[in-house]
PDB file of C-alpha atoms in Angstrom:
ATOM      1  CA  UNK X 167      18.601 -10.144   0.276  1.00 32.00           C
ATOM      2  CA  UNK X 168      20.894  -8.206   2.557  1.00 40.00           C
ATOM      3  CA  UNK X 169      19.906  -4.671   3.526  1.00 43.00           C
ATOM      4  CA  UNK X 170      23.024  -3.150   1.953  1.00 42.00           C
ATOM      5  CA  UNK X 171      21.598  -4.077  -1.457  1.00 43.00           C
ATOM      6  CA  UNK X 172      18.079  -2.863  -0.803  1.00 43.00           C
ATOM      7  CA  UNK X 173      18.274   0.623  -2.282  1.00 47.00           C
ATOM      8  CA  UNK X 174      21.524   0.464  -4.183  1.00 46.00           C
ATOM      9  CA  UNK X 175      19.516   0.978  -7.342  1.00 48.00           C
ATOM     10  CA  UNK X 176      18.147   4.265  -6.055  1.00 52.00           C
ATOM     11  CA  UNK X 177      21.553   5.863  -6.299  1.00 49.00           C
ATOM     12  CA  UNK X 178      22.512   4.637  -9.756  1.00 53.00           C
ATOM     13  CA  UNK X 179      23.593   7.360 -12.123  1.00 51.00           C
ATOM     14  CA  UNK X 180      22.380   7.569 -15.726  1.00 53.00           C
ATOM     15  CA  UNK X 181      25.582   8.671 -17.425  1.00 49.00           C
ATOM     16  CA  UNK X 182      25.562   6.864 -20.729  1.00 48.00           C
ATOM     17  CA  UNK X 183      24.906  10.068 -22.640  1.00 47.00           C
ATOM     18  CA  UNK X 184      28.154  11.528 -21.312  1.00 47.00           C
ATOM     19  CA  UNK X 185      30.452   8.662 -22.244  1.00 47.00           C
ATOM     20  CA  UNK X 186      33.795   9.800 -23.537  1.00 49.00           C
ATOM     21  CA  UNK X 187      33.806  13.182 -21.808  1.00 52.00           C
ATOM     22  CA  UNK X 188      33.418  12.623 -18.068  1.00 51.00           C
ATOM     23  CA  UNK X 189      36.908  11.201 -17.651  1.00 52.00           C
ATOM     24  CA  UNK X 190      38.379  14.069 -19.604  1.00 45.00           C
ATOM     25  CA  UNK X 191      36.963  16.609 -17.168  1.00 48.00           C
ATOM     26  CA  UNK X 192      37.754  14.590 -14.057  1.00 53.00           C
ATOM     27  CA  UNK X 193      34.185  13.470 -13.373  1.00 58.00           C
ATOM     28  CA  UNK X 194      34.578   9.716 -13.655  1.00 71.00           C
ATOM     29  CA  UNK X 195      34.448   9.149  -9.861  1.00 81.00           C
ATOM     30  CA  UNK X 196      31.826  10.488  -7.474  1.00 83.00           C
ATOM     31  CA  UNK X 197      31.469   9.832  -3.739  1.00 90.00           C
ATOM     32  CA  UNK X 198      28.840  11.049  -1.318  1.00 92.00           C
ATOM     33  CA  UNK X 199      29.284  11.737   2.399  1.00 95.00           C
ATOM     34  CA  UNK X 200      27.226   9.705   4.893  1.00 96.00           C
ATOM     35  CA  UNK X 201      24.491  11.703   6.624  1.00 97.00           C
ATOM     36  CA  UNK X 202      23.136  11.027  10.108  1.00 97.00           C
ATOM     37  CA  UNK X 203      20.696  12.065  12.828  1.00 98.00           C
ATOM     38  CA  UNK X 204      21.391  14.343  15.782  1.00 97.00           C
ATOM     39  CA  UNK X 205      22.360  12.324  18.862  1.00 97.00           C
ATOM     40  CA  UNK X 206      19.668  13.983  20.978  1.00 97.00           C
ATOM     41  CA  UNK X 207      16.949  12.894  18.544  1.00 97.00           C
ATOM     42  CA  UNK X 208      18.263   9.324  18.497  1.00 97.00           C
ATOM     43  CA  UNK X 209      18.225   9.252  22.270  1.00 97.00           C
ATOM     44  CA  UNK X 210      14.729  10.743  22.525  1.00 97.00           C
ATOM     45  CA  UNK X 211      13.252   8.281  20.021  1.00 97.00           C
ATOM     46  CA  UNK X 212      15.225   5.224  21.093  1.00 97.00           C
ATOM     47  CA  UNK X 213      16.944   4.606  17.770  1.00 97.00           C
ATOM     48  CA  UNK X 214      20.566   3.515  17.549  1.00 97.00           C
ATOM     49  CA  UNK X 215      22.868   4.181  14.619  1.00 97.00           C
ATOM     50  CA  UNK X 216      23.905   0.648  13.703  1.00 94.00           C
ATOM     51  CA  UNK X 217      25.675   0.879  10.355  1.00 91.00           C
ATOM     52  CA  UNK X 218      27.201   3.253   7.845  1.00 93.00           C
ATOM     53  CA  UNK X 219      27.404   1.232   4.667  1.00 88.00           C
ATOM     54  CA  UNK X 220      28.975   2.285   1.391  1.00 88.00           C
ATOM     55  CA  UNK X 221      27.279   1.285  -1.851  1.00 82.00           C
ATOM     56  CA  UNK X 222      29.796   1.399  -4.681  1.00 80.00           C
ATOM     57  CA  UNK X 223      28.365   1.290  -8.167  1.00 77.00           C
ATOM     58  CA  UNK X 224      30.671   0.738 -11.128  1.00 74.00           C
ATOM     59  CA  UNK X 225      29.171   1.291 -14.547  1.00 69.00           C
ATOM     60  CA  UNK X 226      30.863   0.917 -17.907  1.00 66.00           C
ATOM     61  CA  UNK X 227      29.372   3.473 -20.258  1.00 60.00           C
ATOM     62  CA  UNK X 228      29.919   4.140 -23.929  1.00 57.00           C
ATOM     63  CA  UNK X 229      31.317   1.878 -26.598  1.00 53.00           C
ATOM     64  CA  UNK X 230      34.666   1.174 -28.130  1.00 56.00           C
ATOM     65  CA  UNK X 231      37.291   3.896 -27.670  1.00 62.00           C
ATOM     66  CA  UNK X 232      34.757   6.130 -25.925  1.00 61.00           C
ATOM     67  CA  UNK X 233      34.030   3.559 -23.259  1.00 63.00           C
ATOM     68  CA  UNK X 234      34.934   4.429 -19.681  1.00 67.00           C
ATOM     69  CA  UNK X 235      34.141   3.270 -16.175  1.00 72.00           C
ATOM     70  CA  UNK X 236      32.104   5.565 -13.969  1.00 74.00           C
ATOM     71  CA  UNK X 237      32.316   4.900 -10.226  1.00 81.00           C
ATOM     72  CA  UNK X 238      29.652   6.224  -7.858  1.00 82.00           C
ATOM     73  CA  UNK X 239      29.797   5.665  -4.096  1.00 87.00           C
ATOM     74  CA  UNK X 240      26.576   6.127  -2.133  1.00 88.00           C
ATOM     75  CA  UNK X 241      26.100   5.689   1.606  1.00 91.00           C
ATOM     76  CA  UNK X 242      23.344   4.201   3.730  1.00 89.00           C
ATOM     77  CA  UNK X 243      23.264   5.284   7.362  1.00 94.00           C
ATOM     78  CA  UNK X 244      21.068   2.802   9.203  1.00 92.00           C
ATOM     79  CA  UNK X 245      19.312   3.142  12.551  1.00 95.00           C
ATOM     80  CA  UNK X 246      17.376   0.452  14.400  1.00 94.00           C
ATOM     81  CA  UNK X 247      15.134   0.103  17.408  1.00 95.00           C
ATOM     82  CA  UNK X 248      13.606  -2.846  19.243  1.00 95.00           C
ATOM     83  CA  UNK X 249       9.808  -2.708  19.317  1.00 94.00           C
ATOM     84  CA  UNK X 250       6.913  -4.977  20.201  1.00 92.00           C
ATOM     85  CA  UNK X 251       6.558  -7.492  17.388  1.00 89.00           C
ATOM     86  CA  UNK X 252       3.567  -9.324  18.851  1.00 86.00           C
ATOM     87  CA  UNK X 253       4.141 -13.108  18.802  1.00 87.00           C
ATOM     88  CA  UNK X 254       7.807 -12.507  17.946  1.00 87.00           C
ATOM     89  CA  UNK X 255       8.348 -10.523  21.133  1.00 90.00           C
ATOM     90  CA  UNK X 256      10.625  -7.508  21.261  1.00 93.00           C
ATOM     91  CA  UNK X 257      12.769  -7.360  18.125  1.00 90.00           C
ATOM     92  CA  UNK X 258      14.693  -4.782  16.110  1.00 91.00           C
ATOM     93  CA  UNK X 259      11.810  -4.265  13.747  1.00 90.00           C
ATOM     94  CA  UNK X 260      11.852  -0.475  13.407  1.00 93.00           C
ATOM     95  CA  UNK X 261      14.437   1.050  11.082  1.00 92.00           C
ATOM     96  CA  UNK X 262      15.338   4.484   9.782  1.00 94.00           C
ATOM     97  CA  UNK X 263      17.732   4.823   6.862  1.00 92.00           C
ATOM     98  CA  UNK X 264      19.320   7.819   5.152  1.00 94.00           C
ATOM     99  CA  UNK X 265      20.565   7.461   1.593  1.00 91.00           C
ATOM    100  CA  UNK X 266      23.321   9.877   0.541  1.00 92.00           C
ATOM    101  CA  UNK X 267      24.029   9.921  -3.176  1.00 89.00           C
ATOM    102  CA  UNK X 268      26.384  12.337  -4.946  1.00 89.00           C
ATOM    103  CA  UNK X 269      25.307  15.084  -7.289  1.00 86.00           C
ATOM    104  CA  UNK X 270      26.729  14.871 -10.774  1.00 76.00           C
ATOM    105  CA  UNK X 271      26.481  18.293 -12.352  1.00 71.00           C
ATOM    106  CA  UNK X 272      27.820  19.629 -15.631  1.00 66.00           C
ATOM    107  CA  UNK X 273      26.948  23.132 -16.818  1.00 63.00           C
ATOM    108  CA  UNK X 274      24.204  23.366 -14.222  1.00 67.00           C
ATOM    109  CA  UNK X 275      22.562  20.095 -15.251  1.00 69.00           C
ATOM    110  CA  UNK X 276      22.212  17.284 -12.726  1.00 69.00           C
ATOM    111  CA  UNK X 277      22.620  13.719 -13.975  1.00 70.00           C
ATOM    112  CA  UNK X 278      21.641  11.914 -10.772  1.00 76.00           C
ATOM    113  CA  UNK X 279      18.033  10.728 -11.305  1.00 77.00           C
ATOM    114  CA  UNK X 280      17.270  10.676  -7.563  1.00 84.00           C
ATOM    115  CA  UNK X 281      16.707  14.435  -7.631  1.00 83.00           C
ATOM    116  CA  UNK X 282      13.595  14.096  -9.777  1.00 85.00           C
ATOM    117  CA  UNK X 283      12.118  10.901  -8.356  1.00 87.00           C
ATOM    118  CA  UNK X 284       8.852  11.103  -6.450  1.00 90.00           C
ATOM    119  CA  UNK X 285       8.368   9.348  -3.126  1.00 89.00           C
ATOM    120  CA  UNK X 286       6.250   6.738  -4.899  1.00 87.00           C
ATOM    121  CA  UNK X 287       9.059   6.035  -7.370  1.00 86.00           C
ATOM    122  CA  UNK X 288      11.587   5.805  -4.554  1.00 87.00           C
ATOM    123  CA  UNK X 289       9.493   3.360  -2.560  1.00 84.00           C
ATOM    124  CA  UNK X 290       8.926   1.294  -5.714  1.00 80.00           C
ATOM    125  CA  UNK X 291      12.695   0.975  -6.017  1.00 75.00           C
ATOM    126  CA  UNK X 292      12.883  -0.136  -2.386  1.00 73.00           C
ATOM    127  CA  UNK X 293      10.294  -2.829  -3.005  1.00 72.00           C
ATOM    128  CA  UNK X 294      11.892  -3.897  -6.278  1.00 68.00           C
ATOM    129  CA  UNK X 295      15.259  -4.406  -4.598  1.00 61.00           C
ATOM    130  CA  UNK X 296      13.959  -6.363  -1.623  1.00 59.00           C
ATOM    131  CA  UNK X 297      12.330  -9.729  -2.150  1.00 56.00           C
ATOM    132  CA  UNK X 298      10.437  -9.789   1.153  1.00 75.00           C
ATOM    133  CA  UNK X 299       8.377  -6.624   0.879  1.00 80.00           C
ATOM    134  CA  UNK X 300       5.346  -6.301  -1.349  1.00 83.00           C
ATOM    135  CA  UNK X 301       1.782  -5.001  -1.651  1.00 88.00           C
ATOM    136  CA  UNK X 302       3.002  -1.425  -1.235  1.00 90.00           C
ATOM    137  CA  UNK X 303       0.123   1.072  -1.158  1.00 92.00           C
ATOM    138  CA  UNK X 304       0.236   4.837  -0.782  1.00 93.00           C
ATOM    139  CA  UNK X 305      -1.670   6.168   2.233  1.00 94.00           C
ATOM    140  CA  UNK X 306      -0.995   9.892   2.264  1.00 94.00           C
ATOM    141  CA  UNK X 307       1.283  12.717   1.134  1.00 95.00           C
ATOM    142  CA  UNK X 308       2.454  15.599   3.246  1.00 96.00           C
ATOM    143  CA  UNK X 309       5.465  17.771   3.859  1.00 96.00           C
ATOM    144  CA  UNK X 310       8.573  17.437   5.992  1.00 97.00           C
ATOM    145  CA  UNK X 311      11.526  19.678   6.729  1.00 97.00           C
ATOM    146  CA  UNK X 312      14.938  18.129   6.110  1.00 97.00           C
ATOM    147  CA  UNK X 313      18.043  20.282   6.491  1.00 97.00           C
ATOM    148  CA  UNK X 314      15.794  23.375   6.532  1.00 96.00           C
ATOM    149  CA  UNK X 315      14.315  22.386   3.162  1.00 97.00           C
ATOM    150  CA  UNK X 316      10.652  21.563   2.677  1.00 97.00           C
ATOM    151  CA  UNK X 317      10.094  18.346   0.761  1.00 97.00           C
ATOM    152  CA  UNK X 318       7.342  15.827   0.091  1.00 96.00           C
ATOM    153  CA  UNK X 319       6.923  13.124   2.724  1.00 96.00           C
ATOM    154  CA  UNK X 320       4.753  10.145   1.800  1.00 95.00           C
ATOM    155  CA  UNK X 321       3.374   7.303   3.881  1.00 96.00           C
ATOM    156  CA  UNK X 322       2.823   3.793   2.532  1.00 95.00           C
ATOM    157  CA  UNK X 323       1.649   0.458   3.881  1.00 95.00           C
ATOM    158  CA  UNK X 324       3.281  -2.821   2.882  1.00 91.00           C
ATOM    159  CA  UNK X 325       3.708  -6.469   3.753  1.00 90.00           C
ATOM    160  CA  UNK X 326       7.176  -7.464   4.943  1.00 86.00           C
ATOM    161  CA  UNK X 327       8.824 -10.617   6.159  1.00 83.00           C
ATOM    162  CA  UNK X 328      10.525 -10.779   9.536  1.00 82.00           C
ATOM    163  CA  UNK X 329      12.105 -14.045  10.723  1.00 79.00           C
ATOM    164  CA  UNK X 330       9.909 -15.963   8.320  1.00 80.00           C
ATOM    165  CA  UNK X 331       6.672 -14.320   9.412  1.00 84.00           C
ATOM    166  CA  UNK X 332       4.574 -11.772   7.569  1.00 87.00           C
ATOM    167  CA  UNK X 333       4.376  -8.364   9.235  1.00 89.00           C
ATOM    168  CA  UNK X 334       2.223  -5.395   8.215  1.00 92.00           C
ATOM    169  CA  UNK X 335       4.462  -2.331   8.128  1.00 92.00           C
ATOM    170  CA  UNK X 336       4.320   1.381   7.433  1.00 94.00           C
ATOM    171  CA  UNK X 337       6.897   3.036   5.197  1.00 94.00           C
ATOM    172  CA  UNK X 338       7.733   6.749   5.312  1.00 95.00           C
ATOM    173  CA  UNK X 339       9.758   8.185   2.428  1.00 94.00           C
ATOM    174  CA  UNK X 340      10.938  11.740   1.834  1.00 96.00           C
ATOM    175  CA  UNK X 341      11.906  13.041  -1.565  1.00 95.00           C
ATOM    176  CA  UNK X 342      15.471  14.197  -2.110  1.00 94.00           C
ATOM    177  CA  UNK X 343      16.901  17.329  -0.527  1.00 96.00           C
ATOM    178  CA  UNK X 344      20.262  18.841  -1.381  1.00 94.00           C
ATOM    179  CA  UNK X 345      23.493  19.457   0.439  1.00 95.00           C
ATOM    180  CA  UNK X 346      26.372  21.223  -1.284  1.00 92.00           C
ATOM    181  CA  UNK X 347      27.514  17.994  -2.929  1.00 92.00           C
ATOM    182  CA  UNK X 348      24.881  15.312  -2.324  1.00 94.00           C
ATOM    183  CA  UNK X 349      21.225  14.352  -2.441  1.00 93.00           C
ATOM    184  CA  UNK X 350      19.603  12.866   0.692  1.00 95.00           C
ATOM    185  CA  UNK X 351      16.567  10.582   0.940  1.00 94.00           C
ATOM    186  CA  UNK X 352      15.116   9.216   4.194  1.00 95.00           C
ATOM    187  CA  UNK X 353      13.168   5.969   4.632  1.00 93.00           C
ATOM    188  CA  UNK X 354      11.487   4.837   7.856  1.00 93.00           C
ATOM    189  CA  UNK X 355       9.784   1.487   8.431  1.00 92.00           C
ATOM    190  CA  UNK X 356       8.090  -0.047  11.468  1.00 93.00           C
ATOM    191  CA  UNK X 357       5.305  -2.566  12.255  1.00 93.00           C
ATOM    192  CA  UNK X 358       1.828  -1.092  12.035  1.00 95.00           C
ATOM    193  CA  UNK X 359       1.081  -2.340  15.548  1.00 94.00           C
ATOM    194  CA  UNK X 360       3.400   0.357  16.965  1.00 96.00           C
ATOM    195  CA  UNK X 361       2.227   3.180  14.684  1.00 96.00           C
ATOM    196  CA  UNK X 362       0.787   5.219  17.568  1.00 95.00           C
ATOM    197  CA  UNK X 363       4.248   6.248  18.739  1.00 93.00           C
ATOM    198  CA  UNK X 364       6.676   5.257  15.979  1.00 97.00           C
ATOM    199  CA  UNK X 365       5.104   7.524  13.379  1.00 97.00           C
ATOM    200  CA  UNK X 366       5.967  10.577  15.474  1.00 97.00           C
ATOM    201  CA  UNK X 367       9.422   9.142  16.175  1.00 98.00           C
ATOM    202  CA  UNK X 368      10.155   8.790  12.462  1.00 98.00           C
ATOM    203  CA  UNK X 369       8.957  12.352  11.924  1.00 97.00           C
ATOM    204  CA  UNK X 370      11.372  13.540  14.600  1.00 98.00           C
ATOM    205  CA  UNK X 371      14.282  11.632  13.046  1.00 98.00           C
ATOM    206  CA  UNK X 372      13.521  13.173   9.648  1.00 98.00           C
ATOM    207  CA  UNK X 373      13.498  16.664  11.115  1.00 97.00           C
ATOM    208  CA  UNK X 374      16.840  16.119  12.873  1.00 98.00           C
ATOM    209  CA  UNK X 375      18.848  14.772   9.933  1.00 98.00           C
ATOM    210  CA  UNK X 376      22.358  16.250   9.763  1.00 97.00           C
ATOM    211  CA  UNK X 377      24.813  16.228   6.889  1.00 96.00           C
ATOM    212  CA  UNK X 378      27.493  14.183   8.647  1.00 94.00           C
ATOM    213  CA  UNK X 379      27.046  10.835  10.377  1.00 93.00           C
ATOM    214  CA  UNK X 380      28.948  10.479  13.636  1.00 82.00           C
ATOM    215  CA  UNK X 381      32.107   8.401  13.463  1.00 67.00           C
ATOM    216  CA  UNK X 382      32.323   5.310  15.618  1.00 43.00           C
ATOM    217  CA  UNK X 383      28.579   4.781  15.934  1.00 46.00           C
ATOM    218  CA  UNK X 384      28.128   2.095  13.311  1.00 42.00           C
ATOM    219  CA  UNK X 385      27.717  -1.537  14.253  1.00 42.00           C
ATOM    220  CA  UNK X 386      29.715  -2.887  11.348  1.00 39.00           C
ATOM    221  CA  UNK X 387      32.248  -4.683  13.513  1.00 38.00           C
ATOM    222  CA  UNK X 388      29.816  -6.177  15.957  1.00 36.00           C
ATOM    223  CA  UNK X 389      28.810  -9.821  16.149  1.00 36.00           C
ATOM    224  CA  UNK X 390      25.657 -11.497  14.960  1.00 38.00           C
ATOM    225  CA  UNK X 391      23.984 -11.660  18.295  1.00 38.00           C
ATOM    226  CA  UNK X 392      20.808  -9.719  18.970  1.00 41.00           C
ATOM    227  CA  UNK X 393      20.373  -8.176  22.386  1.00 43.00           C
ATOM    228  CA  UNK X 394      17.088  -6.485  21.680  1.00 42.00           C
ATOM    229  CA  UNK X 395      15.980  -6.554  25.286  1.00 40.00           C
ATOM    230  CA  UNK X 396      18.420  -3.751  26.051  1.00 43.00           C
ATOM    231  CA  UNK X 397      16.744  -1.365  23.648  1.00 44.00           C
ATOM    232  CA  UNK X 398      13.167  -1.275  24.813  1.00 42.00           C
ATOM    233  CA  UNK X 399      10.218  -0.657  22.556  1.00 47.00           C
ATOM    234  CA  UNK X 400       9.078   2.783  23.609  1.00 44.00           C
ATOM    235  CA  UNK X 401       5.582   1.515  24.321  1.00 45.00           C
ATOM    236  CA  UNK X 402       4.719   4.340  26.590  1.00 40.00           C
ATOM    237  CA  UNK X 403       3.965   7.525  24.796  1.00 40.00           C
ATOM    238  CA  UNK X 404       4.661   9.765  21.929  1.00 44.00           C
ATOM    239  CA  UNK X 405       8.345  10.227  22.540  1.00 45.00           C
ATOM    240  CA  UNK X 406       8.786   6.501  22.367  1.00 46.00           C
ATOM    241  CA  UNK X 407      12.416   6.551  23.430  1.00 45.00           C
ATOM    242  CA  UNK X 408      12.899   7.948  26.935  1.00 43.00           C
ATOM    243  CA  UNK X 409      12.585   4.594  28.608  1.00 42.00           C
ATOM    244  CA  UNK X 410      14.431   2.652  25.994  1.00 43.00           C
ATOM    245  CA  UNK X 411      18.142   2.787  25.987  1.00 42.00           C
ATOM    246  CA  UNK X 412      19.507   1.162  29.100  1.00 39.00           C
ATOM    247  CA  UNK X 413      22.806   0.686  27.294  1.00 43.00           C
ATOM    248  CA  UNK X 414      23.456   4.320  26.489  1.00 40.00           C
ATOM    249  CA  UNK X 415      20.869   4.984  23.835  1.00 42.00           C
ATOM    250  CA  UNK X 416      22.869   7.121  21.470  1.00 44.00           C
ATOM    251  CA  UNK X 417      23.993   4.406  19.154  1.00 41.00           C
ATOM    252  CA  UNK X 418      27.559   4.028  20.400  1.00 42.00           C
ATOM    253  CA  UNK X 419      27.185   0.298  20.677  1.00 42.00           C
ATOM    254  CA  UNK X 420      25.390  -2.179  18.494  1.00 40.00           C
ATOM    255  CA  UNK X 421      24.226  -5.418  20.015  1.00 42.00           C
ATOM    256  CA  UNK X 422      23.463  -7.189  16.802  1.00 44.00           C
ATOM    257  CA  UNK X 423      26.230  -5.888  14.595  1.00 40.00           C
ATOM    258  CA  UNK X 424      25.720  -6.743  10.957  1.00 41.00           C
ATOM    259  CA  UNK X 425      22.295  -8.392  11.163  1.00 42.00           C
ATOM    260  CA  UNK X 426      21.633  -7.774   7.500  1.00 42.00           C
ATOM    261  CA  UNK X 427      19.149 -10.547   6.976  1.00 41.00           C
ATOM    262  CA  UNK X 428      16.889 -10.324  10.028  1.00 44.00           C
ATOM    263  CA  UNK X 429      15.516  -6.803   9.804  1.00 43.00           C
ATOM    264  CA  UNK X 430      12.509  -5.547   7.936  1.00 43.00           C
ATOM    265  CA  UNK X 431      13.309  -4.562   4.394  1.00 40.00           C
ATOM    266  CA  UNK X 432      15.683  -1.614   4.706  1.00 41.00           C
TER     267      UNK X 432
END
């Protein structure tokens, strides 16, 4: 399954109870804005913004004359990094993704279920929408600061598939925080063999999330080739990224373009 479908279900809106009235008040279309990570944090950690992908969900709600189509557009901002994958060598096996999903509010009530989902429920949706990640187990719960808001940050272990081989990975998921118009969720994943430095890198990325992704930094138009050797794996130390990016490091180029099927699960 391609990564763009992995957490589409997370941003689905439960609007059936409002059929017949949303269109009348101009609330039949909702679109989020893609979020990103500060360039300095990407450079320090060695992650490159590789894709800003829209996830459009069209749902017909209601029956008969009250039936209407509700359109919700979510965004996934994806970041990747080449790390030591053991027998597989250096591959883009570390990923950090931000889901932006629009608020849907009427009379102070929010109808986007992401707001109330726990980290465990969010990671279950990730696993359910990706056929090569399983055996997800919660390790710990803590706190993280995203956009100056304190939220729950949970760590999980899982089994994932990378180029046909099983890889033990860690997953880090934060519960939703709010912008004026959207809800944001972050998900980080990396092989357990590089936990000593990638865990702190993911924490840094979470803390440096910004509301707007930079234009021109996605790898959507790139080819299918993978030039992982240019990215480094950050093996030396807790910053993990200072020796990595010989090609510029801030995500302005993507060597592998739309490599949807060869990354680990998000």
